[in-house]
CSV table of C-alpha atoms in Angstrom, one decimal:
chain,number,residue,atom,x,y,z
A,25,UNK,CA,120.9,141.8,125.2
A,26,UNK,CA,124.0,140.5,123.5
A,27,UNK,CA,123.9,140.1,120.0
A,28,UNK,CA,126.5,137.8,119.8
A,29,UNK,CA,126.1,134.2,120.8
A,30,UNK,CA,128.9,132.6,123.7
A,31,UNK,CA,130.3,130.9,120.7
A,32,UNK,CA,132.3,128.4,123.4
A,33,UNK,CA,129.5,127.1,125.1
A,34,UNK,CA,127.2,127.1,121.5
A,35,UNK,CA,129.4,125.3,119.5
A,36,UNK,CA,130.8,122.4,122.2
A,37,UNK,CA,127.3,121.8,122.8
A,38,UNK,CA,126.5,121.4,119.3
A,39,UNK,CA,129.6,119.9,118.5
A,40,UNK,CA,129.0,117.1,121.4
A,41,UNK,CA,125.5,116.6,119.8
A,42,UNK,CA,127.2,116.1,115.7
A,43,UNK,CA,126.1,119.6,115.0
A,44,UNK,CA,128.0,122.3,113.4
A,45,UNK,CA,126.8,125.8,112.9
A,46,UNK,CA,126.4,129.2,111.6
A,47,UNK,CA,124.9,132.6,111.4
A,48,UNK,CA,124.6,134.3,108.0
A,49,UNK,CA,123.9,138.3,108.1
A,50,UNK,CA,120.8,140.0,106.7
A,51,UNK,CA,123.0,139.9,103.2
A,52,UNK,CA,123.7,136.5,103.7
A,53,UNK,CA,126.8,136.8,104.3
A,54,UNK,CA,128.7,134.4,107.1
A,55,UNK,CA,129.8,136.5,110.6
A,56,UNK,CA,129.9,133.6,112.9
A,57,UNK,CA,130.4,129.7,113.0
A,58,UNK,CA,131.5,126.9,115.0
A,59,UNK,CA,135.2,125.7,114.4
A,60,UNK,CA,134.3,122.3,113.2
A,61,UNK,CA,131.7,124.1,110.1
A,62,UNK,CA,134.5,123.8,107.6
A,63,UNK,CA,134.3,119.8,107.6
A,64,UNK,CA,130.6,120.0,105.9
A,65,UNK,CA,131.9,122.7,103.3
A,66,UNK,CA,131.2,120.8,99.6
A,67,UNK,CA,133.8,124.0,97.9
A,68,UNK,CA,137.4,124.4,98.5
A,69,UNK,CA,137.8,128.1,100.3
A,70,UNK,CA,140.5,130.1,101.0
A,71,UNK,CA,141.4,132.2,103.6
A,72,UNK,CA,138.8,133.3,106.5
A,73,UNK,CA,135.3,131.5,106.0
A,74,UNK,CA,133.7,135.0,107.9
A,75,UNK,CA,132.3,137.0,105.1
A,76,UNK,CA,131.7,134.2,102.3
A,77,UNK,CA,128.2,134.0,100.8
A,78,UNK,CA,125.8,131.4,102.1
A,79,UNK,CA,125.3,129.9,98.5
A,80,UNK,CA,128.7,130.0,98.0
A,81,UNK,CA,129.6,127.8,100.7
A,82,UNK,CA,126.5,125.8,100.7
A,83,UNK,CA,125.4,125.6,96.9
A,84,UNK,CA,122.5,123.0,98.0
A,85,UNK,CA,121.0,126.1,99.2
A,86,UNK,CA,120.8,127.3,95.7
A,87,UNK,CA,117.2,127.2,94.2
A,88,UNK,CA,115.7,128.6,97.5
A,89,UNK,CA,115.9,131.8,98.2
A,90,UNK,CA,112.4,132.7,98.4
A,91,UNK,CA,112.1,129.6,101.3
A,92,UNK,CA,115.3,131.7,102.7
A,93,UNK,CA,113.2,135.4,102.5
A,94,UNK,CA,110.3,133.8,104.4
A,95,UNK,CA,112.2,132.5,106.9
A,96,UNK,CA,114.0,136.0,107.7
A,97,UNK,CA,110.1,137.7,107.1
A,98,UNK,CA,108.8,135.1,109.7
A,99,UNK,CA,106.8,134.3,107.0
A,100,UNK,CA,107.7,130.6,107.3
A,101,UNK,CA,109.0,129.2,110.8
A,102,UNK,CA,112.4,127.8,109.2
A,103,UNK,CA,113.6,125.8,106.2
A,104,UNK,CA,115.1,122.1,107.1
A,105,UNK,CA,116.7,119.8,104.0
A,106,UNK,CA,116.9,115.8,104.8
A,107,UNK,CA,119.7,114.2,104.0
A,108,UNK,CA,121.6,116.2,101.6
A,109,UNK,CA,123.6,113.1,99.2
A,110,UNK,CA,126.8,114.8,99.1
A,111,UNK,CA,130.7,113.5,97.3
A,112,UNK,CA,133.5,113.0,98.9
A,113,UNK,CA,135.3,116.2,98.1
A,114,UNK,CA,137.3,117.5,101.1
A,115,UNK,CA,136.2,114.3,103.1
A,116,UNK,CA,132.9,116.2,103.5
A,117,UNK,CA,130.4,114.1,105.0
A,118,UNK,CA,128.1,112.5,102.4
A,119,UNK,CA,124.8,113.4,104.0
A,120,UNK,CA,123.9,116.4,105.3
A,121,UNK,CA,120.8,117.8,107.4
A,122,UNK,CA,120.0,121.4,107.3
A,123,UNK,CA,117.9,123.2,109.8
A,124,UNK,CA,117.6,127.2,108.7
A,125,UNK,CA,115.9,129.6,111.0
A,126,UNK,CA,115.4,133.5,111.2
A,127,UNK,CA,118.5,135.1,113.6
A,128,UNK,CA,118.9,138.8,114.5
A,129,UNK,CA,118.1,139.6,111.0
A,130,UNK,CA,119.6,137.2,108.9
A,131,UNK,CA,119.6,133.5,109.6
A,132,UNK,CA,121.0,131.0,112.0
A,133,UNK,CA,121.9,127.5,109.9
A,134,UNK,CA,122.7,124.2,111.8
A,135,UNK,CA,124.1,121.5,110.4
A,136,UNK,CA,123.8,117.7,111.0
A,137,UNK,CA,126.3,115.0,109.6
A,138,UNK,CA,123.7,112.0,108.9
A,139,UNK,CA,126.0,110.0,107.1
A,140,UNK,CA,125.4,106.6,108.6
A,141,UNK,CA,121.4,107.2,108.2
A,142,UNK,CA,121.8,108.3,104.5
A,143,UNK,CA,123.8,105.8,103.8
A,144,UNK,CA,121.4,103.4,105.5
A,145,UNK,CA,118.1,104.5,103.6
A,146,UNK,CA,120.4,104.2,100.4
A,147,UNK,CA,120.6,100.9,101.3
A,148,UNK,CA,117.2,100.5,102.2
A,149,UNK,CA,116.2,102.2,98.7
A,150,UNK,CA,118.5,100.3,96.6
A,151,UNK,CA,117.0,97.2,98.6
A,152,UNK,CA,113.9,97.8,98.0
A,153,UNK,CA,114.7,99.0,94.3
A,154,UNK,CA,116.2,95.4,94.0
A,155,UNK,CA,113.0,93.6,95.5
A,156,UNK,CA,110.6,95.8,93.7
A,157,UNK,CA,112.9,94.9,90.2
A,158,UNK,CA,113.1,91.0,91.4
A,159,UNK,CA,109.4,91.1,91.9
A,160,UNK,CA,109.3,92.4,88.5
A,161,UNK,CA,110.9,89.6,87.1
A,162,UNK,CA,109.0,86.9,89.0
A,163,UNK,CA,105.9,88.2,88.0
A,164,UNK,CA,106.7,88.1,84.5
A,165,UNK,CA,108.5,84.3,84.9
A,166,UNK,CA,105.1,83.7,86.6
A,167,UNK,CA,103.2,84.9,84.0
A,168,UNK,CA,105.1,83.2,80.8
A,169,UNK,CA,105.1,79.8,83.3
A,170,UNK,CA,101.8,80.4,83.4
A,171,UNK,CA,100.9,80.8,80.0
A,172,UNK,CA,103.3,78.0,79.0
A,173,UNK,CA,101.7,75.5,81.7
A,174,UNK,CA,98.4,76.5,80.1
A,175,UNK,CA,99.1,75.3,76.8
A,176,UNK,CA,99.9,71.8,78.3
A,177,UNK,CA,97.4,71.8,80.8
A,178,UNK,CA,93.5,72.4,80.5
A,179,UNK,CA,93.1,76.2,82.2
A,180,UNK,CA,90.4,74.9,84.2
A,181,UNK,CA,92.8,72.4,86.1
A,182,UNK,CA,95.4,75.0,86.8
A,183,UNK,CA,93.3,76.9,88.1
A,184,UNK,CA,91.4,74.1,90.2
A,185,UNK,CA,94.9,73.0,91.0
A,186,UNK,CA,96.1,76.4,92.1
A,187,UNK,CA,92.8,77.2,94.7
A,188,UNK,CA,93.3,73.4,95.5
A,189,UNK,CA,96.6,72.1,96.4
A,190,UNK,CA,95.4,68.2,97.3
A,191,UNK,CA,94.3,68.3,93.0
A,192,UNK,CA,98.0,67.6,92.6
A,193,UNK,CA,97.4,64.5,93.5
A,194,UNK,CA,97.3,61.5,91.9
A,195,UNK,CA,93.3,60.0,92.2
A,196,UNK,CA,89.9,61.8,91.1
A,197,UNK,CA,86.5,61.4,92.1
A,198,UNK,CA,83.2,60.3,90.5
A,199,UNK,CA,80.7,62.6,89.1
A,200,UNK,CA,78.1,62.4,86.4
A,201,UNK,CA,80.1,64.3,82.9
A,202,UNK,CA,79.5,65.3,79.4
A,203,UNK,CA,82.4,63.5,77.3
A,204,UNK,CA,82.7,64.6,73.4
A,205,UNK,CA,85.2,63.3,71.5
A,206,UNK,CA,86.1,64.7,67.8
A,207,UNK,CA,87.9,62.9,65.0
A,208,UNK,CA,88.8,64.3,61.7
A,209,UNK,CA,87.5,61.8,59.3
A,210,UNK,CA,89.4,60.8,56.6
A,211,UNK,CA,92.4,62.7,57.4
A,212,UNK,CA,94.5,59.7,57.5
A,213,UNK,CA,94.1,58.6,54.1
A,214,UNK,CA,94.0,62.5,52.8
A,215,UNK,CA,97.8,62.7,54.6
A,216,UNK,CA,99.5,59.9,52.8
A,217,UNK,CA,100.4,61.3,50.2
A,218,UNK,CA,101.2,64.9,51.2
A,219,UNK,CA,104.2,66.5,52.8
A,220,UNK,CA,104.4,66.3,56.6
A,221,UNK,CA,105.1,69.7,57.0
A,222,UNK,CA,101.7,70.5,55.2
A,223,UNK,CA,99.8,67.3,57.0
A,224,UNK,CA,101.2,69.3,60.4
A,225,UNK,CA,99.8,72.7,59.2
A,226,UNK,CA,96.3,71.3,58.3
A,227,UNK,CA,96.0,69.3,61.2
A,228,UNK,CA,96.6,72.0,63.7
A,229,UNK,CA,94.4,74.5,61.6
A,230,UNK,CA,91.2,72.1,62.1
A,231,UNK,CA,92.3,70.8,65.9
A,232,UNK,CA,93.0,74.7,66.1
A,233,UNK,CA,89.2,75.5,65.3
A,234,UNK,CA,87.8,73.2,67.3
A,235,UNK,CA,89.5,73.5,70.8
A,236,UNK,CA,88.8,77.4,70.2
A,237,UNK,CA,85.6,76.7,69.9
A,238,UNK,CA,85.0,74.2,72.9
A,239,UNK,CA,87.4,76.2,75.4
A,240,UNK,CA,84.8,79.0,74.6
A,241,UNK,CA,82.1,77.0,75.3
A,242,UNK,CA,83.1,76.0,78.8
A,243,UNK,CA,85.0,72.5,78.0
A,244,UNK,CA,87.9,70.7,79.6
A,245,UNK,CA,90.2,70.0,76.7
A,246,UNK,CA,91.8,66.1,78.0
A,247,UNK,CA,93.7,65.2,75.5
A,248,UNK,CA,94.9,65.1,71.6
A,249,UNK,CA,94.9,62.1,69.9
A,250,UNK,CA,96.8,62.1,66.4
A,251,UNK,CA,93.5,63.7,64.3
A,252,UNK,CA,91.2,63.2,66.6
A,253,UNK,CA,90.2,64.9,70.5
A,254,UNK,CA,88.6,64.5,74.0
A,255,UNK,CA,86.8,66.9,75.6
A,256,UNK,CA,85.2,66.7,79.1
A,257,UNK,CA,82.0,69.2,80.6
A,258,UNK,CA,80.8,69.4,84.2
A,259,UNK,CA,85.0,68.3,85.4
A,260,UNK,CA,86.9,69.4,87.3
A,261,UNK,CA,84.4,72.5,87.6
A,262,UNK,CA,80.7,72.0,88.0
A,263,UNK,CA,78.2,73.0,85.0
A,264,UNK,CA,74.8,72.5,85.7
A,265,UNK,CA,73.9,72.8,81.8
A,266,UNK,CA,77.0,70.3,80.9
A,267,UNK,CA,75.1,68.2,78.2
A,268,UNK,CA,73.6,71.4,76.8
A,269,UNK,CA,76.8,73.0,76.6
A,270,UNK,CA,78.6,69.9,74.6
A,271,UNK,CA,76.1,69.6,71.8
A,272,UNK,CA,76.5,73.6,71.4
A,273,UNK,CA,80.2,72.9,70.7
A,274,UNK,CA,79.6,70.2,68.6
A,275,UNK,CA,77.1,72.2,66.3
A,276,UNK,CA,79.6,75.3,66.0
A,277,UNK,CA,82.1,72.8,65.2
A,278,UNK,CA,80.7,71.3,62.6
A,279,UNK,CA,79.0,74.5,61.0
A,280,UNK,CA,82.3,76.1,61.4
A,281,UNK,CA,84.1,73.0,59.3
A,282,UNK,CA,85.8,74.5,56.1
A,283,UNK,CA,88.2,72.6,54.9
A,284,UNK,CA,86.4,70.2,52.2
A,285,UNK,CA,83.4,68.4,52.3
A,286,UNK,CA,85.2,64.7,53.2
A,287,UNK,CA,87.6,65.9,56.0
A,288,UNK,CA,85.5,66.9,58.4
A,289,UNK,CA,85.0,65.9,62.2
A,290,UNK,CA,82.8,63.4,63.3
A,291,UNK,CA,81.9,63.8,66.9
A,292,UNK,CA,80.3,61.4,69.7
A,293,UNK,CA,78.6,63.3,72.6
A,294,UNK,CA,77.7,61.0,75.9
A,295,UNK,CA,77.0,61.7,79.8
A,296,UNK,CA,77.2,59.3,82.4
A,297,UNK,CA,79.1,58.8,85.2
A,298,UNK,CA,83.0,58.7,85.5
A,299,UNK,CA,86.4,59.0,87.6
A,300,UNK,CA,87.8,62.5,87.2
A,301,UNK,CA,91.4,63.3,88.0
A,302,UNK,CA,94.8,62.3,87.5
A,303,UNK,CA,96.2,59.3,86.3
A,304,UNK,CA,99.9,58.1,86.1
A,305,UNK,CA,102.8,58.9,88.3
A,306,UNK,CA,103.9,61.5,91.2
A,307,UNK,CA,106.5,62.8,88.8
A,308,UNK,CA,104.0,62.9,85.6
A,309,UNK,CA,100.4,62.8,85.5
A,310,UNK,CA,97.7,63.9,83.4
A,311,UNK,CA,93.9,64.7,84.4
A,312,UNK,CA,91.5,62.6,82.3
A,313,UNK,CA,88.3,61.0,83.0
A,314,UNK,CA,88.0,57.3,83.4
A,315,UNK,CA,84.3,55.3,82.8
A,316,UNK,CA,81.8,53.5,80.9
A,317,UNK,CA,80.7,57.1,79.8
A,318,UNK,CA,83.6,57.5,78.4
A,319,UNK,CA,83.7,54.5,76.2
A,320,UNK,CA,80.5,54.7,75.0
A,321,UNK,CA,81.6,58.9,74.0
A,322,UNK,CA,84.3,57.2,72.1
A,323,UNK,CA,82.0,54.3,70.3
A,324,UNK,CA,79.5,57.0,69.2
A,325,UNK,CA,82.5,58.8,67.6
A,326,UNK,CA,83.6,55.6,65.8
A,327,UNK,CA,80.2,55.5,64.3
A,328,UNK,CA,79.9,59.1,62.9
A,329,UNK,CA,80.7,60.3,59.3
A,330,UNK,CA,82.3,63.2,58.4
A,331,UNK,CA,80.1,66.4,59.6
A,332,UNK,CA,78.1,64.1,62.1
A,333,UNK,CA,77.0,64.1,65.8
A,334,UNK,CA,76.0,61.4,67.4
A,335,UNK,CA,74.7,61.8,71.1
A,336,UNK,CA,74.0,59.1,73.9
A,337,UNK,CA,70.7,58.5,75.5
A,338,UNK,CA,71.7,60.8,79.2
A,339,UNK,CA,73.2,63.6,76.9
A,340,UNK,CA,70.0,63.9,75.0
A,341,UNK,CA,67.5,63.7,77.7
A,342,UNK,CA,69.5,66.8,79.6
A,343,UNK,CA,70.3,69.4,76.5
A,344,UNK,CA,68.0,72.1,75.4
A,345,UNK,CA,65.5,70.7,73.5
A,346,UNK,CA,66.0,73.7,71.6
A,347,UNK,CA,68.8,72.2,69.8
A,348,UNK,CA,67.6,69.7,67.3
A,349,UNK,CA,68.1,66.6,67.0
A,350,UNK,CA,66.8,63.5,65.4
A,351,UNK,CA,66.5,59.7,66.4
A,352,UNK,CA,69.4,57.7,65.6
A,353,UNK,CA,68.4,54.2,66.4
A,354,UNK,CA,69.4,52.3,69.1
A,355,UNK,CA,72.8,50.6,68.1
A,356,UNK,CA,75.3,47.5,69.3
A,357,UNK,CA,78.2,49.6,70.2
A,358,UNK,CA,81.4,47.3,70.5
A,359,UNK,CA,82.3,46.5,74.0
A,360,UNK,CA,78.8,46.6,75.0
A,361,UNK,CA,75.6,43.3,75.2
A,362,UNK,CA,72.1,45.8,75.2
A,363,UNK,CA,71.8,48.5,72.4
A,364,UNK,CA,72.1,52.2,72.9
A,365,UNK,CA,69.8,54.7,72.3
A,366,UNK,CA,71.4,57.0,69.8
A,367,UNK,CA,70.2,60.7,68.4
A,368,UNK,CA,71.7,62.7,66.1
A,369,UNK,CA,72.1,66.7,66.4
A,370,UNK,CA,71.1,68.1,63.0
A,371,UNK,CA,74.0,70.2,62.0
């Protein structure tokens, strides 16, 4: 058999297909190639290519010699590198496909100029790179919009809003809710004669306590009002134990009172039925709750002294008896002709 190959007919067919290639010895040293090999050589070389080393001309093959031994032991079928990134030295092309296998001793090495497919899944790796990074960045936006919507916005409506689109709307609907509202008694005439900057800091220290306390507890915080608060239960998601749940926050509230004796919240607890959802404009709107419930949460409020609770007659009758409370009296609240039933939790 000849143990040369018809390096005409090899190479032009190779050539034809974008292959170059070329037979190292047992030594590894270069005996044949195709006349176009020299254009994927990565080091200058002079005179005769025949006879240079295989790592010499291509140093990518550095680092694997043993692959190289088990190729020419038939230990491993062949060696094949993807996409070699390469310079620009020599106008060599800048991505290279090796495909090594075991040849009358030594090996037989043909070479692929992918260029054009390297430099496409660089693209497509730098692309994805760039989405992966943008993605990144969103998320975080996200996330800080998020947290910054959140201090604005009761967590329980952005979240009903984000599962709901049609709760960006302005409109609600009726359901029975828990209303509390919370005002810091005396703190008007405690601020007049202090520094803003301190009024500020006490103020948000007690409105602080409190909203940590009724987020905890499952409330809707609605609004602030200068010292005082609204709270909503049972809106916009449903609580079964709503009532219950509003004189628990009103109890850790006022047990958890510590800054003096006279300023401390007083607190009006009713249920009844009301409008839940937003109020105002397309372009601004807040979610609130609208009702006779609601009013009558507020009068109870205006009744209270510092450190007390006062709850309506539908609040009492569903909380846990287990929390205790204490008749009240039934009372003329303003805006109302028949007297309420009033109880008061025992904080």
């Amino acid at each position: 058999m000849n143990q040369n190959l018809n390096t005409s007919f090899f190479a032009d067919f190779l050539h034809d297909e974008g292959l170059e290639f070329a037979i190292f010895d047992a030594e590894g040293r270069l005996i044949q190639h195709s006349g176009g090999l020299v254009d994927f050589l990565m080091v200058p070389v002079d005179g005769a290519l025949t006879g240079q080393k295989l790592s010499h001309l291509f140093p990518e093959l550095i680092g694997y010699e043993q692959s190289l031994q088990d190729v020419q032991l038939g230990a491993q079928p062949g060696l094949q590198i993807e996409r070699i990134h390469r310079g620009d030295l020599r106008g060599a092309p800048g991505y290279v496909t090796f495909h090594i296998r075991a040849y009358q001793g030594g090996w037989l090495l043909v070479a692929r100029n992918v260029t054009p497919e390297g430099q496409l899944e660089q693209k497509v790796t730098q692309q994805r790179n760039e989405l992966s990074l943008l993605s990144g960045q969103l998320k975080q936006a996200r996330t800080q919009l998020d947290d910054l919507l959140r201090r604005f916005v009761p967590s329980a409506v952005v979240d009903h809003m984000l599962t709901d689109v049609t709760k960006t709307q302005l409109g609600g609907e009726r359901r029975e809710i828990t209303v509390l509202f919370a005002d810091l008694r005396g703190f008007t005439n405690w601020s007049e004669n202090r520094d803003p900057e301190m009024v500020m800091d006490v103020l948000n220290q007690a409105l602080g306590g409190a909203v940590s306390i009724l987020l905890k507890g499952g409330a809707t915080l609605d609004k602030f009002m200068g010292d005082a608060l609204m709270a909503v239960f049972n809106a916009p998601l449903a609580q079964t134990d709503h009532a219950t749940l509003a004189l628990r926050c009103a109890k850790e509230i006022c047990i958890n009172q510590k800054l003096s004796k006279n300023l401390r919240f007083g607190i009006g607890i009713n249920t009844g039925s009301a409008v839940v959802g937003n109020i105002g404009a397309a372009a601004a709107m807040n979610y609130t709750a609208l009702g006779d419930a609601v009013n009558i949460a507020k009068r109870l409020e205006e009744l209270t002294a510092p450190g007390q609770i006062l709850v309506g007659p539908r609040a009492h009758e569903l909380a846990d008896p287990q929390i205790p409370r204490v008749p009240f009296g039934h009372v003329k609240l303003r805006g109302r002709q028949k007297p309420v039933a009033v109880y008061e939790v025992q904080c």
